[in-house]
């Protein structure tokens, strides 16, 4: 498979917490979860430290031909072992990430999606969007309040902080939403599956900072987005998203948590 990708931070003042890497047979995209504002975070490591360590181990484990959920669970355990003795991993606010992975395995394509990433497949059976929207059901009232205030105002910052705290209560618990953090049970709650390689024409993987063109701004549908990627490439799509954000800096037209988020796109041609 041929892979092209791009990743860009949402702000020059903050590190890019997304992470992406590929091998000849696999692609891994991580979307680091911005650390919530809690009194006792429990861990002094950064989100970028977590995504870099988790991603590197995932790439090695996928090359060992482990099934996707087992590979993710083992990688979570291995990273947890790196700071189990120095950090309180039972604290909900430990570093975490959303995950999207693809791997060719003979004539089959394995996939895994966990939290707010998306894999879009265009093939013989039409368009298929594989995404995990469970986080959107956590703290809906607090989430709605963030959309009532202008981005950059003290009121918006306070609403986002409150939303993150309330969502945290539903993180990695039954009936809530799951992210890769310090508990391998998250891997068992990921969405996984297989697609015949012969049924696939093109695939794209998005973090939510890049999929905004479709699911936040409604500026294009998924097929149009794939066509745009085919013509302009991942960098072109991210530039397009950034221009839309720049035209609405306060979120009056498109209410959202951040003016710009870290954005990553991978395009895979079979």
Short mmCIF file of C-alpha atoms in Angstrom, two decimals:
data_model
loop_
_atom_site.label_atom_id
_atom_site.label_comp_id
_atom_site.label_asym_id
_atom_site.label_seq_id
_atom_site.Cartn_x
_atom_site.Cartn_y
_atom_site.Cartn_z
CA UNK A 1 0.00 0.00 0.00
CA UNK A 2 1.09 3.59 -0.71
CA UNK A 3 0.79 6.06 2.19
CA UNK A 4 0.89 9.87 2.25
CA UNK A 5 0.33 11.81 5.46
CA UNK A 6 0.61 15.18 7.15
CA UNK A 7 0.33 16.36 10.75
CA UNK A 8 0.18 19.94 12.00
CA UNK A 9 -0.20 21.38 15.49
CA UNK A 10 -3.19 23.54 16.29
CA UNK A 11 -1.17 26.37 17.82
CA UNK A 12 2.48 27.49 17.63
CA UNK A 13 2.30 28.01 21.40
CA UNK A 14 1.66 24.33 22.14
CA UNK A 15 3.30 21.08 21.03
CA UNK A 16 1.52 18.93 18.49
CA UNK A 17 0.00 16.11 20.55
CA UNK A 18 -0.96 14.04 17.49
CA UNK A 19 1.39 11.27 16.38
CA UNK A 20 1.60 9.26 13.17
CA UNK A 21 3.89 6.58 11.78
CA UNK A 22 3.76 3.91 9.11
CA UNK A 23 5.53 0.72 8.07
CA UNK A 24 5.13 -1.06 4.72
CA UNK A 25 2.10 -2.87 6.14
CA UNK A 26 0.64 -0.65 8.89
CA UNK A 27 -0.43 2.91 9.73
CA UNK A 28 -0.93 4.23 13.26
CA UNK A 29 -2.51 7.59 14.11
CA UNK A 30 -2.77 8.85 17.69
CA UNK A 31 -4.64 11.94 18.85
CA UNK A 32 -3.32 12.95 22.25
CA UNK A 33 -6.01 14.03 24.69
CA UNK A 34 -5.29 17.51 26.04
CA UNK A 35 -4.61 17.20 29.76
CA UNK A 36 -7.71 18.13 31.80
CA UNK A 37 -7.49 20.86 34.42
CA UNK A 38 -7.73 18.74 37.57
CA UNK A 39 -6.35 19.40 41.03
CA UNK A 40 -4.31 16.16 41.12
CA UNK A 41 -3.30 15.03 37.63
CA UNK A 42 -1.41 12.07 39.09
CA UNK A 43 1.26 12.07 36.38
CA UNK A 44 4.01 14.56 35.52
CA UNK A 45 4.54 13.23 31.99
CA UNK A 46 3.27 15.16 28.97
CA UNK A 47 0.77 13.97 26.41
CA UNK A 48 3.48 14.06 23.73
CA UNK A 49 5.65 11.78 25.87
CA UNK A 50 2.74 9.36 26.05
CA UNK A 51 1.86 9.37 22.35
CA UNK A 52 5.49 8.95 21.27
CA UNK A 53 6.01 5.98 23.58
CA UNK A 54 2.66 4.37 22.84
CA UNK A 55 3.02 4.82 19.08
CA UNK A 56 6.51 3.37 18.88
CA UNK A 57 5.49 0.26 20.77
CA UNK A 58 2.34 -0.16 18.72
CA UNK A 59 4.33 -0.14 15.50
CA UNK A 60 6.59 -2.91 16.77
CA UNK A 61 3.71 -5.00 18.10
CA UNK A 62 1.70 -4.75 14.87
CA UNK A 63 4.73 -6.00 12.97
CA UNK A 64 4.66 -9.08 15.23
CA UNK A 65 1.26 -9.86 13.69
CA UNK A 66 -0.67 -9.64 16.96
CA UNK A 67 -4.36 -8.91 16.61
CA UNK A 68 -5.14 -5.21 16.83
CA UNK A 69 -6.79 -5.12 20.26
CA UNK A 70 -4.08 -7.30 21.84
CA UNK A 71 -1.35 -5.11 20.35
CA UNK A 72 -2.99 -1.99 21.77
CA UNK A 73 -3.50 -3.60 25.18
CA UNK A 74 0.13 -4.75 25.32
CA UNK A 75 1.37 -1.30 24.27
CA UNK A 76 -0.74 0.36 26.98
CA UNK A 77 0.75 -2.03 29.56
CA UNK A 78 4.31 -1.40 28.37
CA UNK A 79 3.96 2.39 28.57
CA UNK A 80 2.26 2.13 31.97
CA UNK A 81 5.27 0.15 33.21
CA UNK A 82 7.52 3.08 32.29
CA UNK A 83 5.94 5.33 34.94
CA UNK A 84 4.04 3.01 37.23
CA UNK A 85 6.55 3.59 40.05
CA UNK A 86 6.64 7.38 39.76
CA UNK A 87 3.05 8.33 38.88
CA UNK A 88 -0.42 7.55 40.20
CA UNK A 89 -1.89 5.73 37.22
CA UNK A 90 -5.24 5.28 38.96
CA UNK A 91 -5.90 9.01 38.57
CA UNK A 92 -8.31 9.65 35.68
CA UNK A 93 -6.24 12.56 34.35
CA UNK A 94 -3.19 10.52 33.29
CA UNK A 95 -2.00 11.12 29.68
CA UNK A 96 -4.27 9.52 27.10
CA UNK A 97 -4.85 9.28 23.37
CA UNK A 98 -7.40 8.34 20.75
CA UNK A 99 -6.20 5.64 18.35
CA UNK A 100 -6.75 4.64 14.73
CA UNK A 101 -4.78 1.78 13.13
CA UNK A 102 -4.74 -0.11 9.84
CA UNK A 103 -2.70 -3.15 8.84
CA UNK A 104 -2.61 -5.34 5.77
CA UNK A 105 -2.62 -9.02 6.67
CA UNK A 106 -2.51 -11.07 3.49
CA UNK A 107 -5.70 -10.39 1.57
CA UNK A 108 -7.36 -8.74 4.59
CA UNK A 109 -7.14 -5.23 6.02
CA UNK A 110 -7.39 -5.09 9.84
CA UNK A 111 -8.58 -1.89 11.52
CA UNK A 112 -9.03 -0.46 15.01
CA UNK A 113 -10.63 2.80 16.12
CA UNK A 114 -10.77 4.09 19.69
CA UNK A 115 -12.19 7.50 20.68
CA UNK A 116 -12.52 10.48 18.36
CA UNK A 117 -10.61 9.41 15.28
CA UNK A 118 -12.10 8.23 11.99
CA UNK A 119 -11.22 5.78 9.23
CA UNK A 120 -13.03 6.33 5.93
CA UNK A 121 -13.02 3.49 3.39
CA UNK A 122 -14.07 3.90 -0.23
CA UNK A 123 -14.52 0.58 -1.97
CA UNK A 124 -16.61 -1.86 -3.89
CA UNK A 125 -19.48 -1.60 -1.41
CA UNK A 126 -19.51 2.19 -1.33
CA UNK A 127 -18.32 4.53 1.41
CA UNK A 128 -17.87 3.28 4.98
CA UNK A 129 -17.04 5.59 7.91
CA UNK A 130 -15.61 3.88 10.99
CA UNK A 131 -15.64 6.21 13.99
CA UNK A 132 -16.12 6.18 17.75
CA UNK A 133 -18.50 8.91 18.94
CA UNK A 134 -19.00 7.73 22.52
CA UNK A 135 -17.17 10.74 23.95
CA UNK A 136 -19.87 12.96 22.42
CA UNK A 137 -22.43 11.34 24.71
CA UNK A 138 -20.43 12.19 27.84
CA UNK A 139 -21.50 15.38 29.65
CA UNK A 140 -23.77 16.66 26.84
CA UNK A 141 -25.05 19.66 28.82
CA UNK A 142 -21.52 20.84 29.65
CA UNK A 143 -20.53 20.33 26.03
CA UNK A 144 -23.48 22.42 24.84
CA UNK A 145 -22.43 25.29 27.14
CA UNK A 146 -19.05 25.51 25.41
CA UNK A 147 -20.85 26.32 22.17
CA UNK A 148 -22.67 29.27 23.70
CA UNK A 149 -19.54 31.37 24.31
CA UNK A 150 -17.07 32.99 21.94
CA UNK A 151 -13.69 31.28 21.61
CA UNK A 152 -10.98 33.10 23.52
CA UNK A 153 -13.26 34.64 26.15
CA UNK A 154 -12.96 33.81 29.88
CA UNK A 155 -16.47 32.36 29.72
CA UNK A 156 -15.50 29.97 26.92
CA UNK A 157 -12.33 28.87 28.72
CA UNK A 158 -14.33 28.22 31.90
CA UNK A 159 -16.97 26.24 29.99
CA UNK A 160 -14.33 24.08 28.26
CA UNK A 161 -12.56 23.43 31.58
CA UNK A 162 -15.84 22.38 33.19
CA UNK A 163 -16.68 20.13 30.23
CA UNK A 164 -13.31 18.36 30.44
CA UNK A 165 -13.76 17.72 34.17
CA UNK A 166 -17.28 16.35 33.70
CA UNK A 167 -16.24 14.18 30.74
CA UNK A 168 -13.40 12.77 32.83
CA UNK A 169 -15.95 11.07 35.11
CA UNK A 170 -17.03 8.95 32.14
CA UNK A 171 -13.55 8.10 30.87
CA UNK A 172 -12.66 4.40 30.76
CA UNK A 173 -15.67 3.23 32.75
CA UNK A 174 -18.51 0.95 31.63
CA UNK A 175 -21.23 3.00 29.96
CA UNK A 176 -18.80 5.84 29.24
CA UNK A 177 -16.15 6.33 26.60
CA UNK A 178 -12.71 4.76 26.24
CA UNK A 179 -9.27 6.11 25.40
CA UNK A 180 -5.79 4.59 25.52
CA UNK A 181 -4.32 5.61 28.88
CA UNK A 182 -3.06 3.25 31.60
CA UNK A 183 -5.73 0.53 31.59
CA UNK A 184 -5.56 -2.14 28.87
CA UNK A 185 -9.32 -2.70 29.15
CA UNK A 186 -9.66 0.27 26.81
CA UNK A 187 -8.29 -1.93 24.00
CA UNK A 188 -11.08 -4.45 24.57
CA UNK A 189 -13.60 -1.65 24.04
CA UNK A 190 -12.14 -0.42 20.75
CA UNK A 191 -13.99 -0.89 17.48
CA UNK A 192 -12.18 -3.50 15.38
CA UNK A 193 -12.86 -5.36 12.17
CA UNK A 194 -11.57 -6.69 8.86
CA UNK A 195 -12.10 -5.66 5.24
CA UNK A 196 -11.10 -7.62 2.16
CA UNK A 197 -8.24 -5.79 0.43
CA UNK A 198 -9.86 -6.51 -2.93
CA UNK A 199 -12.91 -4.47 -1.84
CA UNK A 200 -10.86 -1.35 -1.03
CA UNK A 201 -9.93 1.43 -3.45
CA UNK A 202 -8.79 4.20 -1.10
CA UNK A 203 -8.73 4.87 2.64
CA UNK A 204 -8.10 7.91 4.82
CA UNK A 205 -7.48 8.26 8.54
CA UNK A 206 -8.34 11.49 10.36
CA UNK A 207 -7.87 12.96 13.80
CA UNK A 208 -10.78 15.22 14.75
CA UNK A 209 -8.74 18.34 14.05
CA UNK A 210 -8.62 17.32 10.38
CA UNK A 211 -12.10 15.82 10.01
CA UNK A 212 -13.61 19.20 10.98
CA UNK A 213 -14.14 20.01 7.31
CA UNK A 214 -16.86 17.32 7.34
CA UNK A 215 -18.16 16.77 10.86
CA UNK A 216 -17.86 20.28 12.35
CA UNK A 217 -18.00 22.75 9.49
CA UNK A 218 -20.15 20.63 7.15
CA UNK A 219 -18.16 22.16 4.33
CA UNK A 220 -17.98 18.86 2.44
CA UNK A 221 -19.20 15.29 2.76
CA UNK A 222 -16.85 12.32 3.14
CA UNK A 223 -16.75 11.47 -0.57
CA UNK A 224 -15.96 15.07 -1.46
CA UNK A 225 -13.31 15.05 1.26
CA UNK A 226 -11.64 11.97 -0.23
CA UNK A 227 -11.76 13.55 -3.67
CA UNK A 228 -10.20 16.72 -2.23
CA UNK A 229 -7.45 14.64 -0.65
CA UNK A 230 -6.80 12.86 -3.91
CA UNK A 231 -6.33 16.20 -5.68
CA UNK A 232 -4.66 18.34 -3.00
CA UNK A 233 -3.14 15.78 -0.61
CA UNK A 234 -3.19 15.74 3.22
CA UNK A 235 -1.33 19.04 3.50
CA UNK A 236 -3.85 20.71 1.21
CA UNK A 237 -6.79 19.50 3.31
CA UNK A 238 -5.25 20.73 6.55
CA UNK A 239 -4.51 24.13 4.98
CA UNK A 240 -8.14 24.27 3.86
CA UNK A 241 -9.34 23.54 7.39
CA UNK A 242 -7.02 26.21 8.80
CA UNK A 243 -8.43 28.79 6.39
CA UNK A 244 -11.99 27.99 7.49
CA UNK A 245 -10.92 28.36 11.14
CA UNK A 246 -9.18 31.66 10.42
CA UNK A 247 -12.39 33.00 8.88
CA UNK A 248 -14.31 32.19 12.09
CA UNK A 249 -11.82 32.77 14.94
CA UNK A 250 -14.46 33.23 17.67
CA UNK A 251 -16.55 30.23 16.67
CA UNK A 252 -19.66 32.30 15.95
CA UNK A 253 -20.48 30.42 12.75
CA UNK A 254 -19.02 27.07 13.81
CA UNK A 255 -19.00 26.74 17.63
CA UNK A 256 -16.17 24.52 18.83
CA UNK A 257 -13.82 23.87 21.78
CA UNK A 258 -10.70 25.36 20.17
CA UNK A 259 -10.11 27.78 17.32
CA UNK A 260 -7.72 25.17 15.81
CA UNK A 261 -6.90 21.66 16.93
CA UNK A 262 -3.93 19.42 16.12
CA UNK A 263 -4.72 17.89 12.74
CA UNK A 264 -3.45 14.67 11.14
CA UNK A 265 -4.49 12.96 7.91
CA UNK A 266 -3.19 9.79 6.28
CA UNK A 267 -4.24 8.68 2.80
CA UNK A 268 -3.70 5.06 1.78
CA UNK A 269 -3.96 3.81 -1.78
CA UNK A 270 -4.20 0.05 -2.12
#
